[in-house]
Coordinates of N, CA and C in Angstrom, one line a residue:
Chain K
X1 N -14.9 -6.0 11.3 CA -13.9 -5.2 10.7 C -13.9 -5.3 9.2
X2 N -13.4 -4.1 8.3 CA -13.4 -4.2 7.0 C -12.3 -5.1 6.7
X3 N -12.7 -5.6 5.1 CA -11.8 -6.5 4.8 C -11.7 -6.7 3.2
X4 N -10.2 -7.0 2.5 CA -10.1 -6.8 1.2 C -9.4 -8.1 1.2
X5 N -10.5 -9.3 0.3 CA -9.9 -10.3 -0.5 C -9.4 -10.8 -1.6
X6 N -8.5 -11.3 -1.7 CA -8.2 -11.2 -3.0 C -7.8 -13.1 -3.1
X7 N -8.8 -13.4 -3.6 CA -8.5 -15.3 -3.5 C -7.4 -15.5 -4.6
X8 N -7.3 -15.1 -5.4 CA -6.1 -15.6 -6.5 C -5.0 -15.2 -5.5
X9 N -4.2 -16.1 -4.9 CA -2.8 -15.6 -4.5 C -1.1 -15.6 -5.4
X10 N -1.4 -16.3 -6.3 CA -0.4 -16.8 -7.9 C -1.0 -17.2 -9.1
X11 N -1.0 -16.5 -10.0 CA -1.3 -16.9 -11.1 C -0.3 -16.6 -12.2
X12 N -0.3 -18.3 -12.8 CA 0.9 -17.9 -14.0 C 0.1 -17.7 -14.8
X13 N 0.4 -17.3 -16.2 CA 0.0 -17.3 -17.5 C 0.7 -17.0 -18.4
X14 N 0.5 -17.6 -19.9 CA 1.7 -17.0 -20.9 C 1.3 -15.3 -21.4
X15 N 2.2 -15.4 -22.2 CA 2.1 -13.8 -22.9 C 1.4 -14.0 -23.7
X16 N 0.1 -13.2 -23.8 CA -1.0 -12.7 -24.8 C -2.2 -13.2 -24.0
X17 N -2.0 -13.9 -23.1 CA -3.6 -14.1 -22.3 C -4.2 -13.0 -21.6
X18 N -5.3 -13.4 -20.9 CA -5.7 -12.2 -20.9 C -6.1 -12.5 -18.9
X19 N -6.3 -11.6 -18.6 CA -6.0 -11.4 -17.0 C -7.0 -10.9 -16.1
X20 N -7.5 -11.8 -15.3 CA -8.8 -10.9 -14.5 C -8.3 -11.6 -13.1
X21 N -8.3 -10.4 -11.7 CA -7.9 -10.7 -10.9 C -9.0 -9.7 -9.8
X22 N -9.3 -11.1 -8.9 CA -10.9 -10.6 -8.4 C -9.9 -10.0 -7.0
X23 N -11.2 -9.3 -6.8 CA -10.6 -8.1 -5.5 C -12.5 -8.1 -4.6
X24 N -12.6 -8.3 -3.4 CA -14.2 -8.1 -2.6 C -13.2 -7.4 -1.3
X25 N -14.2 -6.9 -1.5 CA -14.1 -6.1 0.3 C -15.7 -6.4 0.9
X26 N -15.0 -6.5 2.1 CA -16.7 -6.1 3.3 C -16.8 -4.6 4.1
X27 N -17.3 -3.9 2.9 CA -17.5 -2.8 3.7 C -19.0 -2.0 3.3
X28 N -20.0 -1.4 3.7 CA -21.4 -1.0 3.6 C -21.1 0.1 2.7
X29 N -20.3 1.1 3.4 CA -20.2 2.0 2.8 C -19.5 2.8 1.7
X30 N -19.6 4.0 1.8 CA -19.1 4.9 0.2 C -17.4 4.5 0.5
X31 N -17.0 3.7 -0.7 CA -15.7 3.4 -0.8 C -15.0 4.2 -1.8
X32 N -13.4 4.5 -1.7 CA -12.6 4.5 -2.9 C -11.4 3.3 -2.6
X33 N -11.2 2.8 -4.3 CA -10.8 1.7 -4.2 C -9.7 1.5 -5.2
X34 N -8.8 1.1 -5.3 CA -7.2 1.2 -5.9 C -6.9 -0.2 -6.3
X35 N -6.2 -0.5 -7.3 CA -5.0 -1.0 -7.7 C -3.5 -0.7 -7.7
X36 N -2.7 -1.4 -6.9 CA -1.4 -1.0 -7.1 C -0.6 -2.1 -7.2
X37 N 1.0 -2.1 -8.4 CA 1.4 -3.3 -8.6 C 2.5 -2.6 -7.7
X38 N 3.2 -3.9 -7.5 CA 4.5 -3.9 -6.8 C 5.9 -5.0 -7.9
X39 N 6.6 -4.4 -8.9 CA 7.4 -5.5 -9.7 C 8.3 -5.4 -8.7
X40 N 9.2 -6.5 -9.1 CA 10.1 -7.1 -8.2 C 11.0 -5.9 -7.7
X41 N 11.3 -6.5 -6.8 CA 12.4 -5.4 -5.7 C 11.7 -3.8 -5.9
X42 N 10.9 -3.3 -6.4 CA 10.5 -2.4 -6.4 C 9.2 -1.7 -5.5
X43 N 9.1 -0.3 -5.5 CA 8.1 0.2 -4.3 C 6.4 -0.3 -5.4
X44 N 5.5 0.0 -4.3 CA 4.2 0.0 -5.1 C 3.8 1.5 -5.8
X45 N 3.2 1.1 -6.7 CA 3.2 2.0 -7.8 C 1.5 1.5 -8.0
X46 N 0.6 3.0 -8.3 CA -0.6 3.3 -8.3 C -1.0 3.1 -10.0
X47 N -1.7 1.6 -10.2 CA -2.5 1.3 -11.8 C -3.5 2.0 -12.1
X48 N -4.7 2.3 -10.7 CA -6.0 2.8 -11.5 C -6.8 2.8 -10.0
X49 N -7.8 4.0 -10.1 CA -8.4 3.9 -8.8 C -9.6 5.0 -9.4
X50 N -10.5 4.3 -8.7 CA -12.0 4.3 -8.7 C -12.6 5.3 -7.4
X51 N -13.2 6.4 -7.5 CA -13.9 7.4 -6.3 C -14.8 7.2 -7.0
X52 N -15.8 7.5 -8.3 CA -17.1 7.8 -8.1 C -17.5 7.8 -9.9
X53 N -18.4 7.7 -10.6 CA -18.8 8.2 -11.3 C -18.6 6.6 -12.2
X54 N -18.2 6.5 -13.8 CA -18.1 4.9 -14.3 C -17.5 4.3 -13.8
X55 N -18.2 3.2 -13.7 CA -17.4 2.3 -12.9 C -16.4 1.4 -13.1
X56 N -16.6 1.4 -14.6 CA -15.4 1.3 -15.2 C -14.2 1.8 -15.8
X57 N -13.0 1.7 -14.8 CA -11.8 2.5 -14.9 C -10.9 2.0 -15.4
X58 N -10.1 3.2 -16.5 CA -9.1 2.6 -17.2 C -7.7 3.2 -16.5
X59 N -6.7 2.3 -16.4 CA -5.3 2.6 -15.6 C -4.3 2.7 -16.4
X60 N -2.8 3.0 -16.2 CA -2.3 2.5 -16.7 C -1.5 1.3 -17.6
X61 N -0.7 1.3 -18.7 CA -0.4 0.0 -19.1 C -1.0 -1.0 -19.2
X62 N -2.3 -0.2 -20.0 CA -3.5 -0.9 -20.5 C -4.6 -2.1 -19.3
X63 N -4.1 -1.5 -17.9 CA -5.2 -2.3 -16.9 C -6.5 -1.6 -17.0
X64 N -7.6 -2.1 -16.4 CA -8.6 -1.6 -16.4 C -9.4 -2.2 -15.2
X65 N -10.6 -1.6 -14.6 CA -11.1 -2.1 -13.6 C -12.4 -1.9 -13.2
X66 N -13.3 -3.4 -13.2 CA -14.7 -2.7 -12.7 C -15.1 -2.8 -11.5
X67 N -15.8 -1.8 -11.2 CA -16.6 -1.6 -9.6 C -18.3 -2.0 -9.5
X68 N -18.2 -3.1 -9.0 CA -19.6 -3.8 -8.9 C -20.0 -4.0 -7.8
X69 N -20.8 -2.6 -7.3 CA -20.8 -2.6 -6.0 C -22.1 -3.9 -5.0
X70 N -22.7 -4.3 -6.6 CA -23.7 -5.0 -5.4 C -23.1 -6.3 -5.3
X71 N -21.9 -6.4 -6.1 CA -20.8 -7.6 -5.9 C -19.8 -7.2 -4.7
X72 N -20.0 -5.7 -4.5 CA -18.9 -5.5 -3.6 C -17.0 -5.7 -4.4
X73 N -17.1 -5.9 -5.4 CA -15.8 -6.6 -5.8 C -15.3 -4.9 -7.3
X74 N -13.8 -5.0 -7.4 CA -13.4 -4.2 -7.9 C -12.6 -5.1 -8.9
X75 N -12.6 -6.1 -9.8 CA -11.8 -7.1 -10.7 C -10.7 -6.1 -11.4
X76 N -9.5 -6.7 -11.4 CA -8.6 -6.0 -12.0 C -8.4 -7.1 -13.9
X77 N -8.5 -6.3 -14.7 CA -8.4 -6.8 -15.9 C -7.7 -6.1 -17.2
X78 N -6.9 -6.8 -17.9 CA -5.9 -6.6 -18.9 C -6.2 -7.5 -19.8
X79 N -6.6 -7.2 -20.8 CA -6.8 -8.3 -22.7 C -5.5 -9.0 -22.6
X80 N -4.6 -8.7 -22.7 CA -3.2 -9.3 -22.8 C -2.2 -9.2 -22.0
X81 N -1.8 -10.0 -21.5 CA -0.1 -9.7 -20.4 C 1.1 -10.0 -21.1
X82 N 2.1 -9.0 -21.0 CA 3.2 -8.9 -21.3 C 3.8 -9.9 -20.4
X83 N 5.3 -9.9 -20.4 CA 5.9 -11.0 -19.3 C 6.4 -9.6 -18.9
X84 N 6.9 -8.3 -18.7 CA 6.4 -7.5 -17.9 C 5.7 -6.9 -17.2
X85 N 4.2 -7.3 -17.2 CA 3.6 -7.4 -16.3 C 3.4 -8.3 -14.9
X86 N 4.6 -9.2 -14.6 CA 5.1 -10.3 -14.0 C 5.6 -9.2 -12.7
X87 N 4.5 -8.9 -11.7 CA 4.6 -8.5 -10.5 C 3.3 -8.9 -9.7
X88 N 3.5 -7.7 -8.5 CA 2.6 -8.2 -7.3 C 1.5 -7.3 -7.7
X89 N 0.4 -7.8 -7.3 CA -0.7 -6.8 -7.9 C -1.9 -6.7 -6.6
X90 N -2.1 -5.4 -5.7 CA -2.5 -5.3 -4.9 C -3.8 -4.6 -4.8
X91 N -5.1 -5.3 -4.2 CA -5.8 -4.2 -4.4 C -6.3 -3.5 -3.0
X92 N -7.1 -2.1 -3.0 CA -6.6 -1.8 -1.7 C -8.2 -0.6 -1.7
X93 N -9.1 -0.7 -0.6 CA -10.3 0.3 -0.2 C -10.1 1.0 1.0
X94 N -10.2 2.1 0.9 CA -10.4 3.1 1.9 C -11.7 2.8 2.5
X95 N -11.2 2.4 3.9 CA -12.8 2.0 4.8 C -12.6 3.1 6.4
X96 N -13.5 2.7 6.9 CA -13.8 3.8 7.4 C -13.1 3.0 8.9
X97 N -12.2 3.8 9.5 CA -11.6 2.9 11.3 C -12.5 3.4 12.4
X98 N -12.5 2.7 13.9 CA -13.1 2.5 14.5 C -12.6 4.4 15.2
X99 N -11.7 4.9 15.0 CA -11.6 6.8 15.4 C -13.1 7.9 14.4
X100 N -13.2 7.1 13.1 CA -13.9 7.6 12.5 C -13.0 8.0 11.0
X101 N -12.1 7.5 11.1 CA -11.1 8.8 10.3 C -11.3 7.1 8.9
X102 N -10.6 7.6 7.8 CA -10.3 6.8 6.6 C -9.2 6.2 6.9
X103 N -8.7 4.8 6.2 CA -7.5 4.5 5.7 C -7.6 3.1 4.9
X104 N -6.4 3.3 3.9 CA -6.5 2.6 3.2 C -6.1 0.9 3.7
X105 N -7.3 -0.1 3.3 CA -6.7 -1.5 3.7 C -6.6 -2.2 2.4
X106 N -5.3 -2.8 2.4 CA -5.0 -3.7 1.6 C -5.2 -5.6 1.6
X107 N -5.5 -5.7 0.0 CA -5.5 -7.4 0.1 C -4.4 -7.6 0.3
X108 N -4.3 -9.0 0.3 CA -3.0 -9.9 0.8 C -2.1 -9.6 -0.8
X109 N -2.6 -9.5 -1.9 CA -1.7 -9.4 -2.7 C -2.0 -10.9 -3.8
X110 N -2.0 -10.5 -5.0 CA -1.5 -11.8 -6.0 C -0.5 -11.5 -6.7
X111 N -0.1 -12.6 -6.7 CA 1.3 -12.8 -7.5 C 1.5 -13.0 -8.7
X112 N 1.4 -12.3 -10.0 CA 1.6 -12.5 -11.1 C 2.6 -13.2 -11.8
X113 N 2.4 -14.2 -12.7 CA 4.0 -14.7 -13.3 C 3.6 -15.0 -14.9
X114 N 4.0 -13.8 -15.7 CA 4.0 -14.4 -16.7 C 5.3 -14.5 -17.6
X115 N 4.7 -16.1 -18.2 CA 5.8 -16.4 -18.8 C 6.1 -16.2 -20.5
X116 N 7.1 -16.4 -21.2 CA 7.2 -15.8 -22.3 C 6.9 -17.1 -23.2
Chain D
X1 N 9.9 6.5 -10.7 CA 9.8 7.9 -9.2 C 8.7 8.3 -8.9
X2 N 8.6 7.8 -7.3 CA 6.8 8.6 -7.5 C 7.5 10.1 -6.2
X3 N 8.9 10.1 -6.3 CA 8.9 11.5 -5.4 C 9.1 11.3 -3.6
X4 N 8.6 10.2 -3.2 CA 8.6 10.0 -1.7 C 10.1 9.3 -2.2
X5 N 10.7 9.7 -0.7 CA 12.6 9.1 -0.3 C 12.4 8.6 0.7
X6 N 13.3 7.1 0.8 CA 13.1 7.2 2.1 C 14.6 6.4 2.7
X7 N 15.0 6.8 3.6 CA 16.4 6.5 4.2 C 16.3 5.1 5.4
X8 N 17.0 4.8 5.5 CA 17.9 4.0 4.9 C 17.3 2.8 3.5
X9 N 17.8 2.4 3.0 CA 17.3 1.5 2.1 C 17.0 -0.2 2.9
X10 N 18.3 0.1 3.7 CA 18.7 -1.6 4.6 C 18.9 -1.2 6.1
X11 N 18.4 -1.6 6.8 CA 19.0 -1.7 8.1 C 18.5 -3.3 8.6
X12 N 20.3 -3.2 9.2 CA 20.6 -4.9 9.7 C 20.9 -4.2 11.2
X13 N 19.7 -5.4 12.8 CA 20.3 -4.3 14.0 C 20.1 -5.9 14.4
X14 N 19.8 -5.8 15.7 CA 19.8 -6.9 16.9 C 18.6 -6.4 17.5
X15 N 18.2 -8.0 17.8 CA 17.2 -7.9 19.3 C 17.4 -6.9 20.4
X16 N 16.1 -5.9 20.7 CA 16.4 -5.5 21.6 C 17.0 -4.1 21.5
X17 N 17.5 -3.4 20.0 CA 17.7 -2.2 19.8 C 16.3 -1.1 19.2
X18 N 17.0 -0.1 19.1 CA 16.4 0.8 18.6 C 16.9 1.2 17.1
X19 N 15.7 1.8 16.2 CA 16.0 1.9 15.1 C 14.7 3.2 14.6
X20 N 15.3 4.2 13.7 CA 14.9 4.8 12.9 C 14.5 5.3 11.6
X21 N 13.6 5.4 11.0 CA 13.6 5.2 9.4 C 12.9 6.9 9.0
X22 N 13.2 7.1 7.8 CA 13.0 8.6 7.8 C 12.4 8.4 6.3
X23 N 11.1 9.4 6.2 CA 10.7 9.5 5.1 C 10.5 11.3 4.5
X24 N 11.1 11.2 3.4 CA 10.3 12.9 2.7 C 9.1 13.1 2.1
X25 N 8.4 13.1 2.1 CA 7.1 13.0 1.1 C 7.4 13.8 -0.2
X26 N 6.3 13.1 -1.1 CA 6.5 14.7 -2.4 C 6.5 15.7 -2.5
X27 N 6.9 17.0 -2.9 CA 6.6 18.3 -2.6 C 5.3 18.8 -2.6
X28 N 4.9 19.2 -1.4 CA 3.8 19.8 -1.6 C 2.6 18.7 -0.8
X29 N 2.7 17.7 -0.3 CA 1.9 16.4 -0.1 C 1.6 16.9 1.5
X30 N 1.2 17.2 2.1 CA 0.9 17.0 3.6 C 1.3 16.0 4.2
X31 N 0.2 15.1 4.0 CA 0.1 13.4 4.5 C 1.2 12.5 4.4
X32 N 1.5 12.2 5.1 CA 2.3 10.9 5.4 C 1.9 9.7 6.1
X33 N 1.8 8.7 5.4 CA 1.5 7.1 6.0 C 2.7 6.5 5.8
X34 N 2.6 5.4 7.3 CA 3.5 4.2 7.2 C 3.0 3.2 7.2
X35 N 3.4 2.2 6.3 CA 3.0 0.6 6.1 C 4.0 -0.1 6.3
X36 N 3.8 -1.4 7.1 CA 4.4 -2.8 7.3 C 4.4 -4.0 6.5
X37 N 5.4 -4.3 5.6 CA 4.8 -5.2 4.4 C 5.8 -6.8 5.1
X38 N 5.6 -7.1 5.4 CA 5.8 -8.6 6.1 C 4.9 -10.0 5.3
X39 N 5.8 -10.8 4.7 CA 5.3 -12.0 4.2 C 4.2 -12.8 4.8
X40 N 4.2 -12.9 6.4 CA 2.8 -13.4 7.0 C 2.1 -12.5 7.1
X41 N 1.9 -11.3 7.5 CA 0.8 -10.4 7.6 C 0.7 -9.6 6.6
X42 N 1.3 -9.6 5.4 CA 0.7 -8.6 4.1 C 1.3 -7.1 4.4
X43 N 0.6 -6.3 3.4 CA 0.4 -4.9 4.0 C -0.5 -4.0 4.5
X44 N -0.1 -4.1 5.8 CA -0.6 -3.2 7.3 C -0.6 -2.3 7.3
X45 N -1.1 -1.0 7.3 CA -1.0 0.2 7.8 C -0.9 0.6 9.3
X46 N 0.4 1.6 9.5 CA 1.1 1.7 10.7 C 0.1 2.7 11.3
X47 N 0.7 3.9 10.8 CA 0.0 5.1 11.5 C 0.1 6.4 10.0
X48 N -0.9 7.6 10.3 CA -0.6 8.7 9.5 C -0.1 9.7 9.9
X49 N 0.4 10.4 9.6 CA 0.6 12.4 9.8 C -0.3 13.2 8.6
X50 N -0.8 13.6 9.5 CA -0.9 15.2 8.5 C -0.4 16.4 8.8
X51 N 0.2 17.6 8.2 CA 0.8 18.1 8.6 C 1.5 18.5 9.8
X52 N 2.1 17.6 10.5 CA 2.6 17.5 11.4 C 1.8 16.9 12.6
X53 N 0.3 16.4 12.4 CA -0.5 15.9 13.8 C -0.7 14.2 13.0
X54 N -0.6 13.5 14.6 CA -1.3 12.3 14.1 C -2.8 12.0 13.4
X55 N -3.0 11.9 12.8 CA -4.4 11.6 12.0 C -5.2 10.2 12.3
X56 N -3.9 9.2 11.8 CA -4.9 8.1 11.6 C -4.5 6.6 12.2
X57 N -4.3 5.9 13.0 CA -3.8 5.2 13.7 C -4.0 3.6 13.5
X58 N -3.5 2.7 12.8 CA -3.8 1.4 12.4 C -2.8 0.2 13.3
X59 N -3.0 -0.6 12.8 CA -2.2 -1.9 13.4 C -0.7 -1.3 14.3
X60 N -0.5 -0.4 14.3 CA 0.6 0.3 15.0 C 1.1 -0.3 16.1
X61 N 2.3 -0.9 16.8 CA 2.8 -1.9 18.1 C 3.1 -0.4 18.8
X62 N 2.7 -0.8 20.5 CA 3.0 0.4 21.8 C 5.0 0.4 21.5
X63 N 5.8 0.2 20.8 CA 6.9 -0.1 20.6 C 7.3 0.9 19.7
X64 N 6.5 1.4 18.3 CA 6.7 1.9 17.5 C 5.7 3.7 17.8
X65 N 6.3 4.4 17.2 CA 5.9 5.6 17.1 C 6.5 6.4 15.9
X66 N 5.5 7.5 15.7 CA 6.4 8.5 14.0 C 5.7 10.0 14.4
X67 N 6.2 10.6 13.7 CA 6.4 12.2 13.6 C 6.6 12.5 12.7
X68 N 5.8 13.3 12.6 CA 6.1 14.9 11.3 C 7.0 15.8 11.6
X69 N 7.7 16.2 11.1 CA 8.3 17.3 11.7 C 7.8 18.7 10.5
X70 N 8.3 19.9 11.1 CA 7.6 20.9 10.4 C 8.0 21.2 9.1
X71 N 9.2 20.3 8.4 CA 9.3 20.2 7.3 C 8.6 19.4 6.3
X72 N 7.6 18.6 7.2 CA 6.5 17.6 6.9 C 7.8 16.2 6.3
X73 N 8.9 16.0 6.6 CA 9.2 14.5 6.8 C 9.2 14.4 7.8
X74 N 9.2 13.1 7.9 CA 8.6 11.9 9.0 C 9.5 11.1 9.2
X75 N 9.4 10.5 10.5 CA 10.4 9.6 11.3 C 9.6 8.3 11.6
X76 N 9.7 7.1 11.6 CA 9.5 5.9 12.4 C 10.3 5.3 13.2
X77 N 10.0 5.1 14.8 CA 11.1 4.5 15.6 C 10.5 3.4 15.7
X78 N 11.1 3.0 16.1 CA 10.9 1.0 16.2 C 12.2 1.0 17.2
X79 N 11.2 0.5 18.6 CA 12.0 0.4 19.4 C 12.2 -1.5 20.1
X80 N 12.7 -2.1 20.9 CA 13.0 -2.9 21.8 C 12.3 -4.0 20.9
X81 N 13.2 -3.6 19.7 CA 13.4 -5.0 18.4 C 13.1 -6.4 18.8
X82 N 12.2 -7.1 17.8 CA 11.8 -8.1 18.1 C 12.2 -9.2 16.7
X83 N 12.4 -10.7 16.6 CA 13.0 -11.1 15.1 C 11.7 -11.0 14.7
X84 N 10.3 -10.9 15.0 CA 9.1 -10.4 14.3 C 9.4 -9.0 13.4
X85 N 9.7 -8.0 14.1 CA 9.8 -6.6 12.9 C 10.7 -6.6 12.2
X86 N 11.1 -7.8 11.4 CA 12.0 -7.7 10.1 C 10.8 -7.9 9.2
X87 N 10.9 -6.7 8.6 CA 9.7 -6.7 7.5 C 10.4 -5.6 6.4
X88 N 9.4 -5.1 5.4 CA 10.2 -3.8 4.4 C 8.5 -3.1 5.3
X89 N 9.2 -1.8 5.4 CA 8.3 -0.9 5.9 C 8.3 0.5 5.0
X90 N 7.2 0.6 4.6 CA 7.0 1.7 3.1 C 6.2 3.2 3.9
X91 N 6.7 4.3 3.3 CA 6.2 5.2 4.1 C 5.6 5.5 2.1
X92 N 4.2 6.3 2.7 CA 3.6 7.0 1.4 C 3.2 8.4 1.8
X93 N 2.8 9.4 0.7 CA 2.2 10.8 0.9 C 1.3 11.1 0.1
X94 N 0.4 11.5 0.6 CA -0.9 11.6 -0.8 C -1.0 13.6 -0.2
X95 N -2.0 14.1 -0.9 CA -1.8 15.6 -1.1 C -2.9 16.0 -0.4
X96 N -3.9 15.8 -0.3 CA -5.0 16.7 0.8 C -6.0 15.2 1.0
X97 N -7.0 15.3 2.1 CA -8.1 14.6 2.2 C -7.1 13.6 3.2
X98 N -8.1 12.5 3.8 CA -7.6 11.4 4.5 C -7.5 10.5 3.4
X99 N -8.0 10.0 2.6 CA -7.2 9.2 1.6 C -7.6 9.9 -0.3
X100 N -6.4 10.3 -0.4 CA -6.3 10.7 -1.4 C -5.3 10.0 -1.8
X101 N -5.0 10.0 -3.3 CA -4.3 9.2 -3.8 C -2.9 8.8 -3.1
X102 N -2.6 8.1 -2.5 CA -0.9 7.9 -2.3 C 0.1 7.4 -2.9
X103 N 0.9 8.0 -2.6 CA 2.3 7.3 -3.5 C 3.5 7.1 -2.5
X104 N 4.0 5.9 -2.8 CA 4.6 5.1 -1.6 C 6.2 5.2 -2.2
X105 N 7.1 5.1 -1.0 CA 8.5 5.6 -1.6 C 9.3 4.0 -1.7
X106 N 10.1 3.8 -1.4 CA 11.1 2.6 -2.2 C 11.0 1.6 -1.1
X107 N 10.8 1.5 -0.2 CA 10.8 1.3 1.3 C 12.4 0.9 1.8
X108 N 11.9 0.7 3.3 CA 13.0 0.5 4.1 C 13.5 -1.2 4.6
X109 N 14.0 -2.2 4.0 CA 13.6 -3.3 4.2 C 14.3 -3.5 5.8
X110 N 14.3 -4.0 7.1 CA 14.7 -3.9 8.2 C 14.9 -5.4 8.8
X111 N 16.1 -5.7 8.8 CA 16.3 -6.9 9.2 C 16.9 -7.2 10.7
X112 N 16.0 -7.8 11.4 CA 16.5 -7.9 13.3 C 16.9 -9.3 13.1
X113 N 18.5 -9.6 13.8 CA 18.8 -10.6 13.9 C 19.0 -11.1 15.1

């Protein structure tokens, strides 16, 4: 079955560091592949998503993301974190189900905390 | 605001009931997905609609079922409650294709006591 990892499960950091958060999936084929954060008590909300073409994508509030497909991995990355950036940060590939049809699977989620 | 509503915000029931959660999609969005966001199992994808037919069918329990209706909001029943389906369950709607961008509404957090 397909599958989206995301090994960082919490990472603190202060304000002005800089932020890379690894995302792999196991899937062979043509993927599209997303970032979405989740801040506290709030719904998830779509950073940046990759279908085709550079593979380096820029999101909003300055995230960015590359697609290294022979890595399989989509790394979520920001030069600097605000202590607003202090949410859940999910990443998520459209793989292909056992009907035939798409849907999107999500990693387990990392937990952002930054501190001021 | 990403535009998806979704009703109730809280529901508190008991083992063993029935419960329904209601989503609107964005204007204009076809598709409707529901997710299960649960602290041990992450986020799950339930099932899809598209314009009113089932599409896409994931981790979904023989307990649970949803519908489109022809205003294209969506229903999830969650039946014969278990203290497992206390989770926040997020409905999203993306606009044509099987996965096109989605945008997920506030969710419903659902607590069985």
């Amino acid at each position: 079955a397909q599958s989206v990892s995301q090994h960082n499960h919490h990472v603190i950091l202060s304000e002005a560091a800089s932020l890379e958060l690894g995302c792999n999936y196991s899937y062979g084929g043509t993927v599209n592949l997303f970032w979405y954060v989740q801040y506290p008590g709030q719904h998830l909300q779509l950073l940046l998503k990759y279908f085709s073409g550079d593979p380096l994508v820029k999101g909003i509030k300055g995230f960015e993301a590359e697609f290294i497909k022979s890595k399989f991995s989509f790394n979520l990355r920001k030069p600097s974190v605000q202590w607003s950036d202090t949410a859940e940060y999910f990443c998520a590939v459209s793989t292909l189900m056992d009907t035939g049809r798409r849907a999107l699977t999500f990693g387990s989620g990392t937990r952002l905390q930054v501190q001021p | 605001d990403s535009g998806v509503t979704q009703t109730p915000k809280h529901l508190i029931t008991a083992t063993g009931q029935r419960v329904t959660l209601r989503c609107s999609p964005r204007s204009g969005d076809l598709s409707v997905y529901w997710y299960q966001q649960s602290l041990d199992q992450g986020l799950q994808f339930l099932i899809q609609y598209y314009n009113g037919e089932e599409r896409a069918k994931g981790n979904i329990l023989e307990r649970f079922s949803a519908q489109q209706f022809p205003d294209l909001h969506s229903e999830l029943n969650l039946s014969s409650l278990e203290l497992g389906d206390s989770a926040l369950y997020f409905c999203a709607s993306s606009g044509v294709g099987f996965v096109d961008t989605q945008y997920f509404g506030p969710g419903t957090r659902l607590t069985v006591l």
